[in-house]
Amino acid sequence: MKYEILFTRGYTRRAQRFIRRHPELRQQYRKTLQLLELKPFHPSLRLRKLRGSLEELHSVSINLSYRVTIEFLVSDRKIIPVDVGSHESVY
């Protein structure tokens, strides 16, 4: 069963800025979201629960340098992207 990704207006703006700065990552970013929707626990996403002030969130990898932080609601099968960017900028 598929998960539903719910995009907020704020996240959409951040994602658009991210893609404008990194147009070479557009395809990888799109594939990450598609896989996240179909199989969020797939090993290539490197899904992990965050700690500290971000303990309510998880992150998935676009590649080794860039991540998407998400609110992951397993029981409702919903995923809400929160931020996208480099490791340093999203944590």
Coordinates of C-alpha atoms in Angstrom, one line a residue:
M1 CA 0.0 0.0 0.0
K2 CA 1.2 3.4 -1.0
Y3 CA 2.0 6.3 1.4
E4 CA 0.7 9.8 0.8
I5 CA 3.1 12.7 0.6
L6 CA 1.5 16.0 1.8
F7 CA 3.3 19.1 0.6
T8 CA 2.9 22.2 2.6
R9 CA 3.2 25.7 1.0
G10 CA 6.4 26.4 3.0
Y11 CA 8.1 23.1 2.0
T12 CA 7.2 23.7 -1.7
R13 CA 8.9 27.1 -1.6
R14 CA 12.0 25.6 0.0
A15 CA 12.1 22.7 -2.5
Q16 CA 11.8 25.2 -5.4
R17 CA 14.7 27.2 -4.1
F18 CA 16.7 24.0 -3.6
I19 CA 16.1 22.9 -7.2
R20 CA 16.9 26.3 -8.6
R21 CA 20.3 26.2 -6.7
H22 CA 20.9 22.5 -7.7
P23 CA 19.2 21.8 -11.0
E24 CA 21.5 18.8 -11.5
L25 CA 19.7 17.1 -8.6
R26 CA 16.2 17.5 -10.0
Q27 CA 15.9 13.9 -11.2
Q28 CA 17.5 12.4 -8.1
Y29 CA 15.1 14.5 -5.9
R30 CA 12.1 13.3 -7.9
K31 CA 13.2 9.7 -7.7
T32 CA 13.7 10.0 -3.9
L33 CA 10.1 11.3 -3.5
Q34 CA 8.7 8.6 -5.7
L35 CA 10.5 5.9 -3.8
L36 CA 9.5 7.5 -0.5
E37 CA 5.8 7.3 -1.5
L38 CA 6.1 3.6 -2.6
K39 CA 8.6 2.1 -0.2
P40 CA 9.7 4.5 2.6
F41 CA 11.8 1.8 4.2
H42 CA 13.8 1.0 1.1
P43 CA 17.5 0.9 2.1
S44 CA 18.6 3.4 -0.6
L45 CA 16.6 6.1 1.1
R46 CA 18.6 5.6 4.4
L47 CA 15.5 6.6 6.4
R48 CA 16.5 7.4 10.0
K49 CA 14.9 9.0 13.0
L50 CA 16.5 12.2 14.1
R51 CA 17.5 13.1 17.7
G52 CA 17.7 16.2 19.8
S53 CA 15.6 19.2 18.8
L54 CA 14.5 17.4 15.7
E55 CA 13.4 14.2 17.4
E56 CA 9.9 14.4 16.0
L57 CA 11.3 14.1 12.4
H58 CA 13.0 11.6 10.2
S59 CA 15.3 12.1 7.3
V60 CA 15.9 10.4 3.9
S61 CA 18.8 10.8 1.6
I62 CA 18.7 12.3 -1.9
N63 CA 22.4 11.4 -2.2
L64 CA 25.4 11.4 0.2
S65 CA 25.3 15.2 0.5
Y66 CA 21.6 16.2 0.5
R67 CA 18.7 15.2 2.7
V68 CA 15.0 15.7 3.0
T69 CA 13.6 15.9 6.6
I70 CA 10.1 14.6 7.0
E71 CA 7.4 14.1 9.5
F72 CA 6.6 10.4 9.1
L73 CA 3.2 9.3 10.3
V74 CA 3.3 5.5 9.9
S75 CA -0.2 4.7 11.3
D76 CA -1.9 7.2 8.9
R77 CA 0.5 6.3 6.0
K78 CA 1.3 10.0 5.5
I79 CA 4.6 11.7 4.9
I80 CA 5.0 15.5 5.4
P81 CA 8.2 16.9 4.0
V82 CA 9.6 19.6 6.2
D83 CA 13.0 20.7 4.7
V84 CA 15.4 19.8 1.9
G85 CA 19.1 20.7 1.6
S86 CA 22.6 19.8 2.6
H87 CA 23.3 17.8 5.7
E88 CA 24.3 21.0 7.6
S89 CA 21.4 23.1 6.5
V90 CA 18.5 20.7 7.4
Y91 CA 19.9 19.5 10.8

